[in-house]
Amino acid sequence: MSRRQPVSRPESTESGAPLSLLEVLRRSTRHLAASGSDTPRLDSELILAHALQVDRIDLYVQFERPLGELELALIRPLLAARAQGRPLSYLVGQREFFGLGFTVDARVLIPRPESELLVELALRLKPEAEAAADLGCGSGCLGISIAVNRPQLRCDLVDLDPGAAAVARQNVSRHHLESRVGVFEGRWAEALSGRGPYQLVVTNPPYVTTSEWERLQRSVRDFEPRLALDGGEDGLGPYRELLPQLPKVTAPGAMVLLEGDPRRLGGVERLARQVLPGAATRRHQDLSGRERVLEVRLP
Ligand code: GLN
């Protein structure tokens, strides 16, 4: 493997005196910057805070504190993994989404801030929904965020991958929603036959094309689940599969909110109009002004 780089690793000083927290933070930051992190200081702070089990802000009042060998032994493997590109959220096992904490690991896509738009739209446009479904739920961030903000709503979460469904179940218990949020394994709405009807369906399906997936940044392509990202040759395969299933599980006038790639949301819209005759559609922009969510109102 690579040669040791004493300046960039949190070892003890030459004199053998233990390093202060601040010095470890500085060396960690240099190490992560050199290995290509865009946010080396933030990453280092979050790794130290996680390893030392303190809030990030509390690091600042402990800068002078010497770190012992045991503490360094907790920090080193996390730094090494981050330097190899593993996303920070997987290292600390957490991600914030819509103001809520979600447990994540490599079995689920890390919730993205742009998906918060879908939750906002669901809460604003369909406040009266009694039953909702989140298809391809991953961590469960969409359905759970909606359910937390709508105390009367029942919500079913579906994922094809048993590992993802297991993470979603952890998040359902984490938010104490067991009595009204269920997790099912299967292909989109097929997993919900006999349940429903739903007035609201939300989904963030895999929508990256296979060739885009091959060119995604390393920290996404090599670490996040391909099943959650790769939408096939034209990035529309998952919509083709799930849209025709919707009439079977939805109530009249139901709202469907679909996240998509801004460059292809028009394609998703055409598909939805073909597959769901009589449906009205509208495209919504995310905070960076890109069309990100397609709203479909069923007849
Ligand atoms: N927005 C994700 C990305 O940037 C893609 C999510 C998806 O395919 N559903 O990689």
mmCIF file of C-alpha atoms and ligand atoms in Angstrom:
data_model
loop_
_atom_site.group_PDB
_atom_site.id
_atom_site.type_symbol
_atom_site.label_atom_id
_atom_site.label_comp_id
_atom_site.label_asym_id
_atom_site.label_seq_id
_atom_site.Cartn_x
_atom_site.Cartn_y
_atom_site.Cartn_z
ATOM 1 C CA MET A 1 0.000 0.000 0.000
ATOM 2 C CA SER A 2 0.970 3.640 0.080
ATOM 3 C CA ARG A 3 3.887 4.954 2.089
ATOM 4 C CA ARG A 4 3.134 6.502 5.430
ATOM 5 C CA GLN A 5 2.702 10.240 5.384
ATOM 6 C CA PRO A 6 3.414 11.361 8.917
ATOM 7 C CA VAL A 7 2.056 14.880 8.512
ATOM 8 C CA SER A 8 -1.326 13.763 7.320
ATOM 9 C CA ARG A 9 -2.125 11.028 9.787
ATOM 10 C CA PRO A 10 -3.320 11.384 13.323
ATOM 11 C CA GLU A 11 -0.300 9.737 14.952
ATOM 12 C CA SER A 12 1.432 11.012 18.054
ATOM 13 C CA THR A 13 3.960 13.800 17.779
ATOM 14 C CA GLU A 14 7.640 13.119 17.309
ATOM 15 C CA SER A 15 8.346 13.722 20.943
ATOM 16 C CA GLY A 16 5.785 11.031 21.756
ATOM 17 C CA ALA A 17 3.428 13.496 23.447
ATOM 18 C CA PRO A 18 -0.235 12.788 22.676
ATOM 19 C CA LEU A 19 -1.873 14.930 20.008
ATOM 20 C CA SER A 20 -4.528 17.448 20.877
ATOM 21 C CA LEU A 21 -7.966 17.122 19.339
ATOM 22 C CA LEU A 22 -7.262 20.233 17.270
ATOM 23 C CA GLU A 23 -4.041 18.801 15.905
ATOM 24 C CA VAL A 24 -5.777 15.540 14.992
ATOM 25 C CA LEU A 25 -8.487 17.555 13.284
ATOM 26 C CA ARG A 26 -5.907 19.504 11.283
ATOM 27 C CA ARG A 27 -4.042 16.397 10.185
ATOM 28 C CA SER A 28 -7.267 14.598 9.317
ATOM 29 C CA THR A 29 -8.393 17.560 7.247
ATOM 30 C CA ARG A 30 -5.110 17.593 5.310
ATOM 31 C CA HIS A 31 -5.350 13.866 4.751
ATOM 32 C CA LEU A 32 -8.908 14.030 3.402
ATOM 33 C CA ALA A 33 -8.153 17.094 1.273
ATOM 34 C CA ALA A 34 -5.223 15.238 -0.272
ATOM 35 C CA SER A 35 -7.411 12.241 -1.018
ATOM 36 C CA GLY A 36 -9.983 14.326 -2.855
ATOM 37 C CA SER A 37 -12.786 15.143 -0.413
ATOM 38 C CA ASP A 38 -14.616 18.375 -1.313
ATOM 39 C CA THR A 39 -15.383 19.083 2.328
ATOM 40 C CA PRO A 40 -12.341 17.774 4.236
ATOM 41 C CA ARG A 41 -12.756 19.896 7.350
ATOM 42 C CA LEU A 42 -16.465 19.151 7.757
ATOM 43 C CA ASP A 43 -15.890 15.451 7.095
ATOM 44 C CA SER A 44 -13.103 15.370 9.689
ATOM 45 C CA GLU A 45 -15.219 17.124 12.276
ATOM 46 C CA LEU A 46 -18.124 14.748 11.730
ATOM 47 C CA ILE A 47 -15.831 11.713 11.905
ATOM 48 C CA LEU A 48 -14.190 12.915 15.128
ATOM 49 C CA ALA A 49 -17.534 13.810 16.672
ATOM 50 C CA HIS A 50 -18.893 10.379 15.772
ATOM 51 C CA ALA A 51 -15.836 8.498 17.060
ATOM 52 C CA LEU A 52 -15.708 10.501 20.279
ATOM 53 C CA GLN A 53 -19.488 10.420 20.699
ATOM 54 C CA VAL A 54 -19.917 14.148 21.074
ATOM 55 C CA ASP A 55 -21.880 16.707 19.102
ATOM 56 C CA ARG A 56 -19.851 18.391 16.413
ATOM 57 C CA ILE A 57 -20.176 21.763 18.127
ATOM 58 C CA ASP A 58 -18.664 20.307 21.311
ATOM 59 C CA LEU A 59 -15.401 19.553 19.532
ATOM 60 C CA TYR A 60 -14.723 23.265 19.643
ATOM 61 C CA VAL A 61 -14.628 23.471 23.407
ATOM 62 C CA GLN A 62 -12.342 20.441 23.590
ATOM 63 C CA PHE A 63 -9.643 21.503 21.133
ATOM 64 C CA GLU A 64 -6.868 21.282 23.695
ATOM 65 C CA ARG A 65 -7.886 17.877 24.934
ATOM 66 C CA PRO A 66 -5.221 15.220 24.256
ATOM 67 C CA LEU A 67 -6.514 12.169 22.401
ATOM 68 C CA GLY A 68 -5.457 8.766 23.641
ATOM 69 C CA GLU A 69 -4.464 5.780 21.559
ATOM 70 C CA LEU A 70 -7.882 4.180 22.015
ATOM 71 C CA GLU A 71 -9.610 7.246 20.620
ATOM 72 C CA LEU A 72 -7.198 7.427 17.695
ATOM 73 C CA ALA A 73 -7.874 3.767 17.026
ATOM 74 C CA LEU A 74 -11.553 4.606 16.570
ATOM 75 C CA ILE A 75 -10.834 7.551 14.302
ATOM 76 C CA ARG A 76 -8.246 5.984 11.949
ATOM 77 C CA PRO A 77 -10.415 3.393 10.185
ATOM 78 C CA LEU A 78 -13.171 5.963 9.612
ATOM 79 C CA LEU A 79 -10.682 8.390 8.081
ATOM 80 C CA ALA A 80 -9.189 5.664 5.937
ATOM 81 C CA ALA A 81 -12.609 4.654 4.631
ATOM 82 C CA ARG A 82 -13.541 8.260 3.901
ATOM 83 C CA ALA A 83 -10.208 8.769 2.117
ATOM 84 C CA GLN A 84 -11.165 5.838 -0.112
ATOM 85 C CA GLY A 85 -14.385 7.605 -1.027
ATOM 86 C CA ARG A 86 -16.936 5.953 1.256
ATOM 87 C CA PRO A 87 -19.712 8.504 1.843
ATOM 88 C CA LEU A 88 -19.676 10.132 5.231
ATOM 89 C CA SER A 89 -23.315 9.250 5.918
ATOM 90 C CA TYR A 90 -22.482 5.547 5.756
ATOM 91 C CA LEU A 91 -19.515 5.993 8.107
ATOM 92 C CA VAL A 92 -21.572 7.706 10.755
ATOM 93 C CA GLY A 93 -24.716 5.701 9.936
ATOM 94 C CA GLN A 94 -26.928 8.799 9.826
ATOM 95 C CA ARG A 95 -28.375 11.335 7.473
ATOM 96 C CA GLU A 96 -30.692 14.251 8.108
ATOM 97 C CA PHE A 97 -33.646 14.659 5.784
ATOM 98 C CA PHE A 98 -36.581 17.054 6.117
ATOM 99 C CA GLY A 99 -35.313 17.918 9.600
ATOM 100 C CA LEU A 100 -35.454 14.307 10.755
ATOM 101 C CA GLY A 101 -32.690 11.816 11.509
ATOM 102 C CA PHE A 102 -32.491 8.691 9.354
ATOM 103 C CA THR A 103 -30.403 5.605 9.915
ATOM 104 C CA VAL A 104 -28.544 4.695 6.729
ATOM 105 C CA ASP A 105 -26.050 2.107 5.597
ATOM 106 C CA ALA A 106 -24.748 0.858 2.266
ATOM 107 C CA ARG A 107 -28.001 -1.027 1.604
ATOM 108 C CA VAL A 108 -29.869 2.222 0.908
ATOM 109 C CA LEU A 109 -29.401 5.345 -1.177
ATOM 110 C CA ILE A 110 -28.408 8.308 0.980
ATOM 111 C CA PRO A 111 -31.374 10.708 1.128
ATOM 112 C CA ARG A 112 -30.726 13.764 -1.076
ATOM 113 C CA PRO A 113 -31.846 17.291 -0.209
ATOM 114 C CA GLU A 114 -33.582 17.696 -3.592
ATOM 115 C CA SER A 115 -36.003 14.932 -2.627
ATOM 116 C CA GLU A 116 -37.344 17.138 0.172
ATOM 117 C CA LEU A 117 -39.337 18.935 -2.544
ATOM 118 C CA LEU A 118 -41.403 15.806 -3.002
ATOM 119 C CA VAL A 119 -42.270 15.712 0.698
ATOM 120 C CA GLU A 120 -43.203 19.420 0.700
ATOM 121 C CA LEU A 121 -45.470 18.905 -2.310
ATOM 122 C CA ALA A 122 -47.136 15.873 -0.771
ATOM 123 C CA LEU A 123 -47.880 17.773 2.453
ATOM 124 C CA ARG A 124 -49.082 20.887 0.642
ATOM 125 C CA LEU A 125 -51.053 19.390 -2.251
ATOM 126 C CA LYS A 126 -52.618 16.343 -0.629
ATOM 127 C CA PRO A 127 -53.176 17.199 3.045
ATOM 128 C CA GLU A 128 -56.376 15.156 3.198
ATOM 129 C CA ALA A 129 -54.766 11.846 2.172
ATOM 130 C CA GLU A 130 -55.616 9.019 4.557
ATOM 131 C CA ALA A 131 -53.437 6.331 3.010
ATOM 132 C CA ALA A 132 -50.153 6.773 1.162
ATOM 133 C CA ALA A 133 -47.601 4.503 -0.473
ATOM 134 C CA ASP A 134 -43.860 5.084 -0.974
ATOM 135 C CA LEU A 135 -42.625 2.850 -3.788
ATOM 136 C CA GLY A 136 -38.910 2.031 -3.778
ATOM 137 C CA CYS A 137 -38.559 3.497 -0.316
ATOM 138 C CA GLY A 138 -34.881 2.806 0.466
ATOM 139 C CA SER A 139 -34.299 4.283 3.939
ATOM 140 C CA GLY A 140 -37.986 5.235 4.035
ATOM 141 C CA CYS A 141 -37.197 8.952 4.129
ATOM 142 C CA LEU A 142 -40.080 10.068 1.880
ATOM 143 C CA GLY A 143 -42.930 8.092 3.416
ATOM 144 C CA ILE A 144 -41.681 8.523 6.970
ATOM 145 C CA SER A 145 -41.235 12.301 6.630
ATOM 146 C CA ILE A 146 -44.773 12.588 5.296
ATOM 147 C CA ALA A 147 -46.170 10.338 8.041
ATOM 148 C CA VAL A 148 -44.368 12.249 10.809
ATOM 149 C CA ASN A 149 -46.028 15.457 9.581
ATOM 150 C CA ARG A 150 -49.491 13.918 9.084
ATOM 151 C CA PRO A 151 -50.368 12.162 12.337
ATOM 152 C CA GLN A 152 -53.561 10.607 10.907
ATOM 153 C CA LEU A 153 -51.965 9.169 7.766
ATOM 154 C CA ARG A 154 -51.330 5.474 7.207
ATOM 155 C CA CYS A 155 -48.387 4.801 4.932
ATOM 156 C CA ASP A 156 -47.041 1.659 3.249
ATOM 157 C CA LEU A 157 -43.391 1.538 2.234
ATOM 158 C CA VAL A 158 -42.174 -0.865 -0.462
ATOM 159 C CA ASP A 159 -38.697 -1.915 -1.530
ATOM 160 C CA LEU A 160 -37.523 -4.769 -3.707
ATOM 161 C CA ASP A 161 -34.344 -5.219 -1.724
ATOM 162 C CA PRO A 162 -34.721 -6.992 1.644
ATOM 163 C CA GLY A 163 -31.707 -5.107 3.003
ATOM 164 C CA ALA A 164 -33.289 -1.770 2.161
ATOM 165 C CA ALA A 165 -36.595 -2.905 3.669
ATOM 166 C CA ALA A 166 -34.700 -3.791 6.869
ATOM 167 C CA VAL A 167 -33.240 -0.277 7.054
ATOM 168 C CA ALA A 168 -36.682 1.226 6.396
ATOM 169 C CA ARG A 169 -38.070 -0.849 9.297
ATOM 170 C CA GLN A 170 -35.346 0.531 11.568
ATOM 171 C CA ASN A 171 -36.396 4.037 10.615
ATOM 172 C CA VAL A 172 -40.066 3.275 11.160
ATOM 173 C CA SER A 173 -39.272 2.216 14.728
ATOM 174 C CA ARG A 174 -36.867 5.087 15.200
ATOM 175 C CA HIS A 175 -39.764 7.464 14.553
ATOM 176 C CA HIS A 176 -42.263 5.351 16.522
ATOM 177 C CA LEU A 177 -44.521 4.815 13.527
ATOM 178 C CA GLU A 178 -45.058 1.052 13.746
ATOM 179 C CA SER A 179 -48.796 1.436 14.285
ATOM 180 C CA ARG A 180 -49.416 3.256 10.994
ATOM 181 C CA VAL A 181 -46.405 2.699 8.704
ATOM 182 C CA GLY A 182 -45.781 -0.764 7.229
ATOM 183 C CA VAL A 183 -42.834 -2.034 5.177
ATOM 184 C CA PHE A 184 -43.321 -4.522 2.320
ATOM 185 C CA GLU A 185 -40.901 -6.274 -0.004
ATOM 186 C CA GLY A 186 -41.601 -6.553 -3.707
ATOM 187 C CA ARG A 187 -41.791 -4.791 -7.045
ATOM 188 C CA TRP A 188 -43.426 -1.394 -6.692
ATOM 189 C CA ALA A 189 -47.196 -1.521 -6.184
ATOM 190 C CA GLU A 190 -47.304 -5.268 -6.827
ATOM 191 C CA ALA A 191 -46.217 -5.696 -3.218
ATOM 192 C CA LEU A 192 -49.402 -3.900 -2.115
ATOM 193 C CA SER A 193 -52.088 -5.943 -3.809
ATOM 194 C CA GLY A 194 -55.144 -6.136 -1.593
ATOM 195 C CA ARG A 195 -54.064 -3.030 0.315
ATOM 196 C CA GLY A 196 -55.012 0.558 -0.400
ATOM 197 C CA PRO A 197 -56.703 2.290 -2.044
ATOM 198 C CA TYR A 198 -54.124 5.067 -1.707
ATOM 199 C CA GLN A 199 -54.925 8.745 -2.208
ATOM 200 C CA LEU A 200 -51.216 9.530 -2.391
ATOM 201 C CA VAL A 201 -48.318 7.644 -3.994
ATOM 202 C CA VAL A 202 -44.737 8.921 -3.848
ATOM 203 C CA THR A 203 -41.657 7.477 -5.454
ATOM 204 C CA ASN A 204 -38.007 8.233 -6.062
ATOM 205 C CA PRO A 205 -37.184 5.379 -8.423
ATOM 206 C CA PRO A 206 -33.743 4.696 -9.935
ATOM 207 C CA TYR A 207 -33.529 7.204 -12.795
ATOM 208 C CA VAL A 208 -29.879 7.473 -13.792
ATOM 209 C CA THR A 209 -29.186 5.904 -17.194
ATOM 210 C CA THR A 210 -26.810 2.961 -17.200
ATOM 211 C CA SER A 211 -24.150 4.927 -19.056
ATOM 212 C CA GLU A 212 -24.513 7.883 -16.663
ATOM 213 C CA TRP A 213 -24.221 5.453 -13.779
ATOM 214 C CA GLU A 214 -20.902 4.249 -15.140
ATOM 215 C CA ARG A 215 -19.650 7.849 -15.089
ATOM 216 C CA LEU A 216 -21.053 8.878 -11.686
ATOM 217 C CA GLN A 217 -18.616 10.173 -9.120
ATOM 218 C CA ARG A 218 -16.756 7.376 -7.363
ATOM 219 C CA SER A 219 -18.280 8.010 -3.950
ATOM 220 C CA VAL A 220 -21.735 7.385 -5.431
ATOM 221 C CA ARG A 221 -21.022 4.682 -8.014
ATOM 222 C CA ASP A 222 -18.719 2.542 -5.898
ATOM 223 C CA PHE A 223 -20.584 2.794 -2.622
ATOM 224 C CA GLU A 224 -24.299 3.464 -3.072
ATOM 225 C CA PRO A 225 -26.604 0.644 -4.206
ATOM 226 C CA ARG A 226 -26.763 0.357 -7.990
ATOM 227 C CA LEU A 227 -30.295 -1.007 -7.690
ATOM 228 C CA ALA A 228 -31.400 2.379 -6.315
ATOM 229 C CA LEU A 229 -29.741 4.421 -9.069
ATOM 230 C CA ASP A 230 -29.561 2.583 -12.379
ATOM 231 C CA GLY A 231 -32.783 3.133 -14.309
ATOM 232 C CA GLY A 232 -31.660 1.162 -17.368
ATOM 233 C CA GLU A 233 -30.635 2.254 -20.846
ATOM 234 C CA ASP A 234 -32.848 5.358 -21.047
ATOM 235 C CA GLY A 235 -33.375 5.873 -17.302
ATOM 236 C CA LEU A 236 -37.129 5.350 -17.671
ATOM 237 C CA GLY A 237 -37.411 1.589 -17.128
ATOM 238 C CA PRO A 238 -38.695 1.814 -13.550
ATOM 239 C CA TYR A 239 -41.436 4.324 -14.519
ATOM 240 C CA ARG A 240 -42.544 2.016 -17.343
ATOM 241 C CA GLU A 241 -42.933 -0.758 -14.842
ATOM 242 C CA LEU A 242 -44.601 1.098 -12.006
ATOM 243 C CA LEU A 243 -46.984 3.547 -13.746
ATOM 244 C CA PRO A 244 -49.287 0.863 -15.215
ATOM 245 C CA GLN A 245 -49.626 -0.728 -11.760
ATOM 246 C CA LEU A 246 -51.047 2.413 -10.188
ATOM 247 C CA PRO A 247 -54.736 2.235 -11.188
ATOM 248 C CA LYS A 248 -55.026 -1.050 -9.264
ATOM 249 C CA VAL A 249 -54.025 0.452 -5.930
ATOM 250 C CA THR A 250 -55.135 4.088 -6.106
ATOM 251 C CA ALA A 251 -58.357 5.839 -5.128
ATOM 252 C CA PRO A 252 -60.167 8.057 -7.683
ATOM 253 C CA GLY A 253 -58.487 11.478 -7.856
ATOM 254 C CA ALA A 254 -55.299 10.143 -6.271
ATOM 255 C CA MET A 255 -52.099 12.136 -6.492
ATOM 256 C CA VAL A 256 -48.849 10.534 -7.623
ATOM 257 C CA LEU A 257 -45.560 12.370 -7.097
ATOM 258 C CA LEU A 258 -42.589 11.033 -9.014
ATOM 259 C CA GLU A 259 -39.017 12.267 -8.643
ATOM 260 C CA GLY A 260 -36.973 12.255 -11.826
ATOM 261 C CA ASP A 261 -33.926 13.538 -13.608
ATOM 262 C CA PRO A 262 -34.510 17.153 -14.697
ATOM 263 C CA ARG A 263 -33.389 16.324 -18.254
ATOM 264 C CA ARG A 264 -35.919 13.532 -18.562
ATOM 265 C CA LEU A 265 -38.920 14.674 -16.533
ATOM 266 C CA GLY A 266 -40.700 15.544 -19.798
ATOM 267 C CA GLY A 267 -40.211 11.927 -20.867
ATOM 268 C CA VAL A 268 -41.706 10.719 -17.598
ATOM 269 C CA GLU A 269 -44.636 13.089 -18.170
ATOM 270 C CA ARG A 270 -45.313 11.745 -21.693
ATOM 271 C CA LEU A 271 -45.155 8.209 -20.385
ATOM 272 C CA ALA A 272 -47.567 8.997 -17.546
ATOM 273 C CA ARG A 273 -50.075 10.565 -19.967
ATOM 274 C CA GLN A 274 -49.876 7.536 -22.241
ATOM 275 C CA VAL A 275 -50.191 4.953 -19.523
ATOM 276 C CA LEU A 276 -52.765 6.786 -17.400
ATOM 277 C CA PRO A 277 -55.367 8.257 -19.769
ATOM 278 C CA GLY A 278 -57.257 11.197 -18.297
ATOM 279 C CA ALA A 279 -54.501 12.037 -15.806
ATOM 280 C CA ALA A 280 -53.473 15.689 -15.350
ATOM 281 C CA THR A 281 -49.773 16.402 -14.918
ATOM 282 C CA ARG A 282 -47.568 19.222 -13.680
ATOM 283 C CA ARG A 283 -43.790 19.536 -13.323
ATOM 284 C CA HIS A 284 -42.256 21.095 -10.208
ATOM 285 C CA GLN A 285 -38.827 22.686 -9.831
ATOM 286 C CA ASP A 286 -36.403 21.994 -7.012
ATOM 287 C CA LEU A 287 -34.505 24.698 -5.104
ATOM 288 C CA SER A 288 -31.870 24.905 -7.816
ATOM 289 C CA GLY A 289 -34.592 25.625 -10.384
ATOM 290 C CA ARG A 290 -34.462 22.204 -12.047
ATOM 291 C CA GLU A 291 -37.581 20.225 -12.877
ATOM 292 C CA ARG A 292 -37.392 17.447 -10.346
ATOM 293 C CA VAL A 293 -40.860 16.195 -9.464
ATOM 294 C CA LEU A 294 -43.766 15.225 -11.695
ATOM 295 C CA GLU A 295 -47.211 15.559 -10.157
ATOM 296 C CA VAL A 296 -49.850 13.283 -11.660
ATOM 297 C CA ARG A 297 -53.528 13.602 -10.689
ATOM 298 C CA LEU A 298 -55.462 10.517 -11.591
ATOM 299 C CA PRO A 299 -59.016 10.879 -12.905
HETATM 300 N N1 GLN B 1 -30.521 12.092 -7.341
HETATM 301 C C1 GLN B 1 -29.730 10.910 -7.317
HETATM 302 C C2 GLN B 1 -28.322 11.255 -7.773
HETATM 303 O O1 GLN B 1 -27.994 12.375 -7.852
HETATM 304 C C3 GLN B 1 -30.349 9.826 -8.146
HETATM 305 C C4 GLN B 1 -31.457 9.222 -7.388
HETATM 306 C C5 GLN B 1 -32.217 8.210 -8.147
HETATM 307 O O2 GLN B 1 -31.791 7.603 -9.124
HETATM 308 N N2 GLN B 1 -33.382 8.027 -7.705
HETATM 309 O O3 GLN B 1 -27.481 10.433 -7.982
#
